[in-house]
Coordinates of N, CA and C in Angstrom, one line a residue:
M4 N 1.1 -1.2 -0.1 CA -0.2 0.1 -0.3 C 1.1 1.3 0.3
T5 N 0.3 2.0 -0.7 CA 1.4 3.5 -0.5 C 0.7 4.2 0.5
N6 N 1.9 4.6 1.2 CA 2.3 5.7 2.4 C 1.6 7.1 2.1
T7 N 0.9 7.6 2.6 CA 0.4 9.1 2.1 C 1.2 10.0 3.1
A8 N 1.5 9.6 4.8 CA 1.6 10.5 5.2 C 2.3 11.7 5.1
V9 N 2.8 12.7 5.6 CA 3.1 14.1 5.3 C 4.4 13.7 5.8
T10 N 5.5 14.2 5.2 CA 6.9 14.0 5.4 C 7.4 15.1 6.9
S11 N 7.7 14.6 7.6 CA 8.3 15.3 9.0 C 9.2 15.8 9.1
D12 N 9.8 16.7 10.2 CA 11.0 17.8 10.3 C 11.9 16.5 10.6
H13 N 11.4 15.2 11.4 CA 12.0 14.0 12.1 C 13.0 13.5 10.8
D14 N 12.2 13.0 9.8 CA 12.2 12.7 8.2 C 13.4 13.0 7.9
V15 N 13.2 14.3 7.8 CA 14.2 15.0 7.2 C 15.5 15.1 7.7
Q16 N 15.6 15.6 9.0 CA 16.6 15.3 10.0 C 17.8 13.9 10.1
N17 N 16.7 13.1 9.9 CA 17.6 11.7 10.0 C 18.1 11.2 8.7
L18 N 17.5 12.0 7.6 CA 18.2 12.0 6.5 C 19.5 12.8 6.4
H19 N 19.3 13.7 6.9 CA 21.2 14.3 6.6 C 21.8 13.7 7.6
R20 N 21.4 13.4 8.9 CA 22.1 12.4 9.9 C 23.1 11.4 9.0
L21 N 22.1 10.8 8.0 CA 22.6 9.4 7.5 C 23.7 10.0 6.0
M22 N 23.3 10.6 5.7 CA 23.9 11.5 4.8 C 25.5 11.9 5.3
A23 N 25.4 12.1 6.6 CA 26.7 12.8 7.2 C 27.5 11.5 7.6
L24 N 27.0 10.1 7.2 CA 28.1 9.2 7.9 C 28.7 8.9 6.6
M25 N 28.3 9.5 5.6 CA 29.0 8.6 4.2 C 30.3 9.8 4.1
T26 N 31.5 9.8 4.2 CA 32.5 10.8 4.2 C 33.6 10.0 2.6
G27 N 34.3 10.6 2.4 CA 35.4 10.7 1.3 C 36.1 11.4 0.1
D28 N 36.5 11.2 -0.5 CA 36.8 12.5 -1.5 C 35.8 12.1 -2.9
E29 N 35.2 11.1 -3.1 CA 34.8 10.9 -4.3 C 32.9 11.0 -3.9
K30 N 32.6 11.7 -3.5 CA 31.2 12.0 -2.6 C 30.3 12.4 -4.0
H31 N 30.6 13.3 -4.9 CA 29.8 14.0 -5.8 C 28.7 14.9 -5.1
G32 N 29.3 15.5 -3.9 CA 28.1 15.6 -2.9 C 26.6 16.5 -3.7
P33 N 27.1 17.3 -4.6 CA 26.0 18.0 -5.1 C 25.0 17.3 -6.2
A34 N 25.5 16.0 -6.7 CA 24.4 14.9 -7.4 C 23.8 14.1 -6.4
A35 N 24.4 14.3 -5.3 CA 23.4 13.4 -4.3 C 22.7 14.3 -3.6
T36 N 22.9 15.2 -3.1 CA 21.8 16.1 -2.3 C 20.9 16.7 -3.4
S37 N 21.0 16.9 -4.7 CA 20.0 17.5 -5.5 C 19.2 16.3 -5.7
T38 N 18.9 14.7 -5.4 CA 18.0 14.3 -5.3 C 17.6 13.8 -4.0
L39 N 17.9 14.2 -3.2 CA 17.3 13.3 -1.4 C 15.7 14.0 -1.5
D40 N 15.1 15.1 -1.7 CA 14.1 15.2 -1.3 C 13.0 14.4 -2.6
A41 N 13.4 14.2 -3.6 CA 12.7 13.6 -4.8 C 12.5 12.0 -4.1
L42 N 13.7 11.7 -3.7 CA 13.9 9.8 -3.6 C 12.9 9.7 -2.3
W43 N 13.4 10.6 -1.4 CA 12.5 10.0 0.0 C 10.8 10.4 -0.2
V44 N 10.2 11.1 -1.3 CA 9.1 11.0 -1.4 C 8.6 9.8 -2.0
L45 N 9.4 9.6 -3.1 CA 8.9 8.3 -4.1 C 9.2 6.8 -2.7
Y46 N 10.1 7.0 -1.9 CA 10.3 5.5 -1.3 C 9.2 5.7 -0.2
D47 N 8.7 6.8 0.3 CA 7.8 6.9 1.4 C 6.6 6.8 0.8
R48 N 6.2 7.5 -0.1 CA 5.0 7.8 -0.4 C 4.4 6.9 -1.6
V49 N 5.6 6.8 -2.4 CA 4.7 6.2 -3.9 C 5.3 4.8 -4.0
L50 N 6.5 4.6 -4.5 CA 6.8 3.5 -4.3 C 6.5 2.0 -3.6
R51 N 5.8 1.2 -4.7 CA 5.7 -0.3 -3.6 C 6.4 -1.2 -3.8
V52 N 7.3 -1.0 -2.9 CA 8.5 -2.1 -2.7 C 8.9 -2.0 -1.3
T53 N 9.4 -2.5 -0.5 CA 10.2 -2.8 0.6 C 11.4 -3.9 0.6
P54 N 11.9 -4.0 1.9 CA 12.8 -5.0 2.1 C 12.1 -6.3 1.7
A55 N 11.2 -6.4 2.3 CA 10.9 -7.9 1.8 C 10.0 -8.0 0.7
T56 N 9.7 -7.3 -0.3 CA 9.7 -7.4 -1.3 C 10.1 -7.0 -2.7
V57 N 12.0 -7.2 -2.7 CA 12.4 -6.7 -3.7 C 12.7 -7.4 -4.6
D58 N 12.2 -8.9 -4.2 CA 12.6 -10.0 -5.7 C 10.9 -10.4 -5.9
A59 N 9.5 -9.9 -5.2 CA 8.8 -10.0 -5.9 C 8.2 -9.4 -7.2
P60 N 7.3 -10.1 -8.0 CA 7.3 -9.5 -9.7 C 6.6 -8.2 -9.3
S61 N 5.8 -8.7 -8.5 CA 4.4 -7.5 -8.2 C 5.1 -6.3 -8.1
R62 N 6.7 -5.9 -7.6 CA 7.0 -5.1 -7.0 C 7.1 -3.8 -8.3
D63 N 7.1 -2.6 -7.5 CA 7.3 -1.5 -8.7 C 8.9 -1.5 -8.4
R64 N 9.5 -0.6 -9.6 CA 10.7 -0.8 -10.0 C 11.2 0.6 -9.8
F65 N 12.3 0.9 -9.2 CA 12.9 2.5 -9.2 C 14.7 2.1 -9.9
L66 N 14.7 2.2 -10.7 CA 16.0 2.8 -11.2 C 16.8 3.9 -11.1
L67 N 17.9 4.2 -10.5 CA 18.9 5.3 -10.5 C 19.9 5.4 -11.7
S68 N 19.0 6.0 -12.5 CA 20.5 6.4 -13.6 C 21.5 7.3 -13.4
K69 N 21.1 7.9 -12.4 CA 21.9 9.1 -11.8 C 22.9 8.5 -10.9
G70 N 23.7 7.3 -11.7 CA 24.7 6.6 -10.3 C 25.5 7.1 -9.4
H71 N 26.3 8.0 -10.6 CA 27.5 9.0 -9.9 C 27.4 9.6 -8.7
G72 N 26.1 9.6 -8.2 CA 25.9 10.5 -7.0 C 24.9 9.9 -6.1
P73 N 25.4 8.4 -5.5 CA 24.5 7.6 -5.0 C 24.2 8.2 -3.7
M74 N 24.7 9.1 -2.6 CA 24.7 8.8 -1.0 C 23.5 8.9 -0.7
A75 N 22.6 10.1 -1.7 CA 21.3 10.2 -1.1 C 20.3 9.0 -1.4
Y76 N 20.6 8.5 -2.0 CA 20.0 6.7 -2.3 C 20.6 5.9 -1.5
Y77 N 21.4 5.5 -0.8 CA 21.8 4.9 0.1 C 21.4 5.3 1.4
A78 N 21.2 6.7 1.5 CA 20.5 7.0 2.9 C 19.0 7.2 2.6
V79 N 18.4 6.9 1.9 CA 17.2 6.7 1.9 C 17.1 5.0 1.9
L80 N 17.7 4.2 1.3 CA 17.4 2.9 1.7 C 17.7 2.3 3.1
A81 N 18.5 2.9 3.5 CA 18.9 2.6 4.7 C 17.8 3.2 5.7
A82 N 17.4 4.3 5.5 CA 16.1 4.8 6.4 C 15.4 3.8 6.1
K83 N 14.9 3.1 5.3 CA 13.7 2.0 4.6 C 14.4 1.2 5.0
G84 N 15.1 0.7 5.7 CA 15.7 -0.4 6.2 C 16.0 -1.9 5.4
F85 N 16.4 -1.4 3.8 CA 17.0 -2.3 3.3 C 18.0 -2.7 3.4
F86 N 19.0 -2.3 4.6 CA 20.0 -2.5 4.7 C 20.4 -1.6 6.0
P87 N 21.4 -2.0 6.9 CA 21.4 -1.6 8.2 C 22.4 0.1 8.1
E88 N 22.0 0.6 8.7 CA 23.0 2.2 8.5 C 24.2 2.3 9.1
E89 N 24.7 0.8 9.6 CA 25.9 0.9 9.8 C 26.7 0.4 8.7
W90 N 26.4 0.4 7.4 CA 27.0 0.2 6.1 C 27.7 1.4 5.7
L91 N 26.7 2.4 6.1 CA 27.1 3.8 5.7 C 28.6 4.8 5.6
P92 N 29.2 4.3 6.6 CA 30.6 4.7 7.4 C 31.7 4.3 6.4
G93 N 31.6 3.2 5.9 CA 32.0 2.7 5.0 C 32.1 2.9 3.5
F94 N 31.0 3.6 2.9 CA 30.7 4.2 2.0 C 32.3 4.3 0.8
G95 N 31.8 4.2 0.1 CA 33.0 3.9 -1.3 C 34.8 2.8 -0.4
S96 N 34.6 2.6 0.4 CA 36.0 1.7 1.3 C 36.1 0.5 0.0
Y97 N 37.2 -0.2 0.0 CA 37.3 -1.5 -0.7 C 36.2 -2.5 -0.2
D98 N 36.0 -2.6 0.6 CA 35.3 -3.9 1.5 C 33.9 -3.4 1.6
S99 N 33.3 -2.3 1.4 CA 31.9 -2.0 1.1 C 31.1 -2.2 0.2
P100 N 29.9 -2.7 0.6 CA 29.4 -3.1 -0.6 C 28.5 -1.5 -1.5
L101 N 28.7 -0.9 -0.5 CA 28.3 1.0 -1.3 C 29.6 1.4 -1.9
G102 N 29.4 1.3 -2.8 CA 30.4 1.4 -3.9 C 30.3 2.9 -4.4
H103 N 31.0 4.0 -4.9 CA 30.7 5.0 -5.6 C 29.5 5.3 -6.6
H104 N 29.3 4.2 -7.5 CA 28.3 4.0 -8.5 C 27.6 2.4 -7.6
P105 N 26.5 2.4 -7.4 CA 25.8 1.3 -7.1 C 25.9 0.2 -7.7
D106 N 25.8 -1.0 -7.2 CA 25.9 -2.3 -8.0 C 25.1 -3.3 -7.2
R107 N 24.1 -3.4 -8.3 CA 22.5 -4.2 -8.0 C 23.0 -5.4 -7.4
V108 N 24.2 -6.4 -7.5 CA 24.2 -7.4 -6.9 C 25.1 -7.0 -5.4
L109 N 25.4 -6.4 -5.4 CA 25.9 -6.2 -3.7 C 25.0 -5.2 -2.8
V110 N 24.1 -4.2 -3.5 CA 23.0 -3.3 -2.9 C 22.0 -3.8 -2.5
P111 N 21.1 -4.3 -1.6 CA 19.7 -4.6 -1.2 C 19.1 -3.5 -2.1
G112 N 18.2 -3.9 -3.0 CA 16.9 -2.7 -3.2 C 17.4 -2.4 -4.9
A113 N 18.5 -2.4 -4.8 CA 18.9 -1.8 -6.5 C 19.1 -2.4 -7.3
E114 N 18.1 -2.0 -8.2 CA 17.5 -2.8 -9.8 C 18.6 -2.8 -10.8
I115 N 19.7 -1.7 -10.6 CA 21.0 -1.9 -11.7 C 22.1 -1.2 -11.3
G116 N 23.1 -1.7 -11.9 CA 24.4 -1.1 -11.4 C 23.8 0.2 -12.8
S117 N 25.0 1.2 -11.7 CA 24.7 2.8 -12.9 C 25.9 3.9 -12.3
G118 N 25.9 4.6 -13.7 CA 26.6 5.6 -13.0 C 27.5 6.1 -14.4
S119 N 27.3 5.4 -15.4 CA 27.2 5.7 -16.7 C 26.4 6.5 -17.3
L120 N 26.4 8.0 -18.3 CA 25.1 9.0 -17.8 C 24.5 8.5 -19.6
G121 N 22.8 8.4 -19.2 CA 22.1 8.2 -20.4 C 22.0 6.5 -20.8
H122 N 21.7 5.5 -19.7 CA 22.1 4.3 -19.6 C 20.4 3.9 -19.1
G123 N 20.3 4.8 -17.9 CA 18.8 4.4 -17.0 C 17.4 4.5 -17.3
L124 N 17.9 5.3 -18.7 CA 16.1 5.6 -19.1 C 15.7 4.6 -20.2
P125 N 17.0 4.2 -21.3 CA 16.8 3.0 -21.8 C 16.5 1.9 -21.4
L126 N 17.0 1.6 -19.9 CA 17.0 0.5 -19.7 C 15.5 0.5 -18.9
A127 N 15.0 1.7 -18.5 CA 13.5 1.6 -18.2 C 12.5 0.9 -19.1
V128 N 12.7 2.1 -20.4 CA 11.8 1.4 -21.3 C 12.0 -0.3 -21.4
G129 N 13.2 -1.0 -21.4 CA 13.6 -2.3 -22.0 C 12.5 -3.1 -20.5
T130 N 12.6 -2.3 -19.3 CA 12.3 -3.1 -18.3 C 10.6 -2.7 -18.3
T131 N 10.5 -1.6 -18.8 CA 8.5 -1.6 -18.7 C 8.2 -2.2 -19.8
L132 N 8.8 -2.9 -21.1 CA 8.3 -3.6 -22.4 C 8.4 -5.4 -21.4
G133 N 9.4 -5.4 -20.9 CA 9.5 -6.5 -20.3 C 8.4 -7.0 -19.2
L134 N 7.7 -5.9 -18.5 CA 7.0 -6.2 -17.7 C 5.8 -6.8 -18.5
R135 N 5.5 -5.6 -19.6 CA 4.0 -6.4 -20.6 C 4.4 -7.5 -21.0
A136 N 5.7 -7.8 -21.7 CA 5.2 -9.3 -22.5 C 5.1 -10.0 -21.3
R137 N 5.4 -9.8 -19.8 CA 4.8 -11.1 -18.9 C 3.2 -11.2 -18.8
G138 N 2.6 -10.1 -18.9 CA 1.6 -9.8 -18.7 C 1.6 -9.0 -17.3
L139 N 2.4 -8.6 -17.0 CA 2.7 -7.9 -15.8 C 1.9 -6.1 -15.7
T140 N 1.2 -5.8 -15.4 CA 1.0 -4.5 -15.8 C 0.6 -3.4 -14.7
D141 N 0.4 -4.3 -13.7 CA 0.5 -3.2 -12.6 C 1.8 -2.7 -12.1
P142 N 3.2 -3.2 -11.8 CA 4.3 -2.6 -11.7 C 4.5 -1.3 -12.0
R143 N 5.2 -0.1 -11.7 CA 5.2 0.9 -12.1 C 6.7 1.0 -12.3
V144 N 7.4 1.6 -13.3 CA 8.8 1.8 -13.4 C 9.1 2.9 -13.0
W145 N 10.1 3.4 -12.2 CA 10.7 4.6 -12.0 C 11.8 4.4 -12.5
V146 N 12.5 5.7 -13.1 CA 13.8 6.0 -13.7 C 14.3 7.5 -13.0
L147 N 15.6 7.7 -12.1 CA 15.6 9.1 -12.2 C 17.0 9.3 -12.9
I148 N 17.1 10.2 -13.5 CA 18.0 11.0 -14.3 C 18.5 12.3 -14.1
G149 N 19.5 12.8 -14.7 CA 19.9 13.9 -14.1 C 19.7 15.2 -15.7
D150 N 19.5 16.0 -15.4 CA 18.9 17.0 -16.2 C 20.6 17.1 -17.7
A151 N 21.4 16.8 -16.9 CA 23.1 16.6 -18.0 C 22.8 15.4 -18.7
E152 N 22.0 14.2 -18.2 CA 22.1 12.9 -18.6 C 20.9 13.4 -20.2
L153 N 20.5 14.3 -20.1 CA 19.9 14.4 -21.5 C 20.6 15.2 -22.6
D154 N 21.8 15.5 -22.4 CA 23.2 15.2 -23.2 C 23.4 13.9 -24.0
E155 N 22.9 13.2 -23.7 CA 23.1 12.0 -24.1 C 22.3 11.1 -25.1
G156 N 22.4 10.8 -26.0 CA 21.5 10.5 -27.3 C 20.9 9.5 -27.0
S157 N 20.9 8.6 -26.4 CA 20.4 7.6 -25.9 C 19.0 7.6 -25.4
N158 N 19.3 9.0 -25.0 CA 17.9 8.7 -23.8 C 16.8 9.8 -24.6
H159 N 17.3 10.2 -25.9 CA 16.2 10.9 -26.8 C 15.7 9.8 -27.7
E160 N 16.5 8.9 -27.6 CA 15.9 7.4 -28.5 C 14.7 7.0 -27.4
A161 N 15.0 6.6 -26.1 CA 14.2 6.4 -25.2 C 12.5 7.3 -25.1
I162 N 13.0 8.3 -25.1 CA 12.1 9.4 -25.0 C 11.1 9.2 -26.5
A163 N 12.0 9.0 -27.3 CA 10.9 9.3 -28.7 C 10.3 8.2 -28.9
Y164 N 11.0 6.9 -28.1 CA 10.3 5.6 -28.2 C 9.1 5.5 -27.4
A165 N 9.1 5.6 -26.0 CA 8.3 5.3 -24.9 C 6.8 6.5 -25.3
G166 N 6.7 7.6 -25.6 CA 5.8 8.2 -26.2 C 4.7 7.9 -27.2
P167 N 5.1 7.5 -28.3 CA 3.9 7.0 -29.0 C 3.8 5.4 -28.5
A168 N 4.5 4.5 -27.9 CA 4.2 3.1 -27.7 C 3.3 3.3 -26.3
G169 N 3.3 5.0 -25.7 CA 1.7 4.7 -24.6 C 2.5 3.8 -23.5
L170 N 3.7 3.8 -23.0 CA 4.5 3.0 -21.8 C 3.7 3.7 -20.8
D171 N 2.5 3.3 -20.0 CA 2.1 4.2 -19.1 C 2.6 3.8 -17.8
Q172 N 3.4 2.9 -17.5 CA 3.5 1.9 -16.7 C 5.3 3.1 -16.3
L173 N 5.8 3.7 -17.5 CA 6.8 4.1 -17.1 C 6.5 5.4 -16.5
H174 N 8.1 5.7 -15.5 CA 8.1 7.4 -15.1 C 9.4 8.0 -15.2
T175 N 9.7 8.9 -15.6 CA 10.6 9.0 -15.6 C 10.9 10.7 -14.4
L176 N 11.4 10.7 -13.4 CA 12.0 11.8 -13.1 C 13.3 12.5 -13.4
V177 N 13.2 13.4 -13.4 CA 14.2 14.1 -13.9 C 14.7 15.5 -12.7
I178 N 15.9 15.4 -12.2 CA 16.3 15.9 -11.3 C 17.1 17.4 -12.2
D179 N 16.5 18.5 -12.2 CA 17.4 19.6 -13.2 C 18.1 20.8 -12.1
N180 N 19.4 20.4 -12.0 CA 20.4 21.3 -11.0 C 20.8 22.4 -12.2
S181 N 20.2 22.9 -13.3 CA 21.0 23.6 -14.6 C 22.6 22.9 -14.5
S182 N 22.7 22.0 -15.1 CA 23.8 21.3 -15.2 C 23.7 21.1 -16.6
A183 N 22.7 20.9 -17.3 CA 22.9 20.3 -18.6 C 23.6 21.7 -19.4
S184 N 24.1 20.6 -20.8 CA 24.8 21.5 -21.9 C 23.8 22.3 -23.0
Y185 N 22.8 22.0 -23.0 CA 21.6 21.9 -24.4 C 20.3 22.0 -23.6
G186 N 19.5 22.9 -24.1 CA 18.0 22.9 -23.0 C 17.1 22.8 -24.5
W187 N 15.7 23.2 -24.5 CA 14.7 23.3 -25.0 C 13.7 24.8 -24.9
P188 N 13.3 25.2 -26.0 CA 12.4 26.1 -25.7 C 10.9 25.3 -24.5
G189 N 10.9 26.2 -23.6 CA 10.2 25.6 -23.0 C 10.2 24.9 -21.9
G190 N 11.7 24.8 -21.8 CA 12.0 24.0 -20.8 C 12.3 22.6 -21.0
I191 N 12.7 21.4 -20.2 CA 12.7 20.0 -19.9 C 11.4 19.4 -20.7
A192 N 10.5 19.7 -19.8 CA 9.2 19.1 -19.6 C 8.9 19.0 -21.1
S193 N 9.1 20.3 -21.9 CA 8.5 20.5 -23.2 C 9.1 19.0 -24.3
R194 N 10.2 19.0 -24.0 CA 11.1 17.8 -25.1 C 10.0 16.7 -24.6
F195 N 9.5 16.2 -23.4 CA 8.7 15.2 -23.4 C 7.6 15.0 -23.9
E196 N 7.0 16.1 -23.8 CA 6.0 16.3 -24.3 C 5.5 16.5 -25.5
A197 N 6.5 16.8 -26.3 CA 6.7 16.4 -27.9 C 6.4 15.3 -28.2
A198 N 7.1 14.4 -27.1 CA 7.2 13.4 -27.8 C 6.1 12.3 -27.4
G199 N 5.0 13.0 -26.9 CA 4.0 12.3 -26.4 C 3.7 11.7 -25.1
W200 N 4.5 12.4 -24.0 CA 4.5 12.0 -22.6 C 3.4 13.1 -22.0
S201 N 2.9 12.8 -20.7 CA 2.9 13.8 -19.5 C 3.7 14.0 -19.3
A202 N 3.9 15.6 -18.6 CA 5.0 15.9 -18.3 C 4.5 17.0 -17.5
E203 N 5.4 17.4 -16.4 CA 5.5 18.6 -15.2 C 6.4 18.5 -14.8
T204 N 6.6 20.3 -14.6 CA 7.8 20.6 -13.7 C 7.6 21.3 -12.3
V205 N 8.2 20.8 -11.3 CA 7.6 21.0 -9.8 C 9.0 21.7 -9.1
D206 N 8.9 22.1 -8.1 CA 9.5 22.4 -6.8 C 10.5 21.2 -6.4
G207 N 11.5 20.9 -6.9 CA 12.2 19.5 -6.0 C 12.6 19.8 -4.9
R208 N 12.4 20.5 -4.2 CA 12.3 20.5 -2.5 C 10.9 20.9 -1.8
D209 N 9.8 20.4 -2.3 CA 8.5 21.1 -1.9 C 7.8 19.2 -1.8
H210 N 7.7 18.6 -0.7 CA 7.6 17.1 -1.1 C 6.3 17.3 -1.4
E211 N 5.0 18.3 -1.2 CA 3.6 17.8 -1.1 C 3.6 18.2 -3.0
A212 N 4.8 18.9 -3.5 CA 4.2 19.1 -4.5 C 4.9 18.2 -5.7
L213 N 5.8 17.4 -5.5 CA 6.5 16.1 -5.8 C 5.4 14.7 -5.8
Y214 N 5.0 15.2 -4.2 CA 3.5 13.6 -4.1 C 2.9 14.4 -5.6
A215 N 2.2 15.3 -5.0 CA 1.1 15.1 -5.8 C 1.3 15.3 -7.7
A216 N 2.5 15.4 -8.0 CA 3.1 15.2 -9.3 C 3.2 13.6 -9.6
F217 N 3.9 12.9 -8.5 CA 3.9 11.6 -8.9 C 2.8 10.9 -9.0
S218 N 2.4 11.5 -8.2 CA 0.6 10.8 -8.3 C -0.5 11.0 -9.1
A219 N -0.4 12.0 -9.9 CA -1.0 12.5 -10.8 C -1.5 11.3 -11.9
P220 N -2.5 11.1 -12.6 CA -3.0 10.2 -13.5 C -2.6 10.7 -14.5
H221 N -2.2 9.5 -15.7 CA -1.7 9.9 -16.9 C -2.3 8.8 -17.7
P222 N -3.4 8.3 -17.9 CA -3.6 6.9 -18.8 C -3.3 7.6 -20.1
G223 N -2.5 6.2 -20.4 CA -2.3 5.6 -21.8 C -1.1 6.5 -22.1
R224 N -0.1 7.5 -21.5 CA 1.1 8.2 -21.6 C 2.0 7.8 -20.6
A225 N 3.3 8.1 -21.1 CA 4.4 7.7 -19.7 C 4.8 9.1 -19.2
R226 N 5.0 9.1 -18.5 CA 4.8 10.0 -17.5 C 6.2 10.5 -17.0
A227 N 6.6 12.0 -17.1 CA 8.0 12.7 -16.7 C 7.6 13.9 -16.1
V228 N 8.3 14.4 -14.6 CA 8.3 14.8 -13.9 C 9.8 15.7 -13.4
V229 N 10.0 17.0 -14.0 CA 11.3 17.3 -14.1 C 11.3 18.1 -12.5
A230 N 12.0 18.0 -11.6 CA 12.1 18.4 -10.1 C 13.2 19.6 -10.3
R231 N 13.0 20.7 -10.1 CA 14.0 22.0 -10.2 C 14.6 21.9 -8.9
V232 N 15.7 22.3 -8.8 CA 16.6 22.4 -7.8 C 18.0 23.4 -7.8
E233 N 17.9 24.2 -6.3 CA 19.2 25.1 -6.8 C 20.1 24.9 -8.1
P234 N 20.6 25.6 -8.6 CA 21.8 25.0 -9.7 C 23.3 24.7 -9.2
K235 N 24.2 23.7 -9.6 CA 24.7 22.9 -9.2 C 25.8 23.4 -8.3
N236 N 26.3 25.1 -9.5 CA 27.2 25.7 -8.9 C 26.9 26.9 -7.5
A237 N 25.4 26.7 -7.5 CA 25.1 27.8 -6.7 C 25.5 28.0 -5.1

């Protein structure tokens, strides 16, 4: 069941505490912190997956394409009980399962190994098609990408295919921290809309706006939510 509880100050403080446990030179801090609020709303209120259902065919799938900044992802997974928070201080060390890029074989709850830009959205399209082929029309597929990943042509091929194909199980969350090299008239959402997607732009720090956008109906159409946050170099 989806949890519709409003995020508390305690939740936010705990997430920042968990983030602070991870140290090192390869943190990619802005890449991680830009995703924290959106990831928390997804896992706390939207995604139908728990530590007990990570292998269930009926689970929702979440794919972190922006895998070069996984600290927020690890903090959220720890907060939700996918693995113990005692793992966090070892982040990035030789014998830690929590690498600088997540490894689906080592990280409980991770659906893909990621970090190379431009892979997640095509993989999400394939995952959605695979679910359809198996007759699993209820599970939803979510993929989180960064705005700079839209510089990669593989994403535009996936966008161009998913819109006309009517992949309404597919949801793309774009974290926009103004790090993309290119843009489009009308903003990122307009790129998805031009390909037939349902798309919306929201404040990426506003949990209620995020939840409303994540849960909005979009029958027969793939869904894109663009979450605007502070610029990377601000």
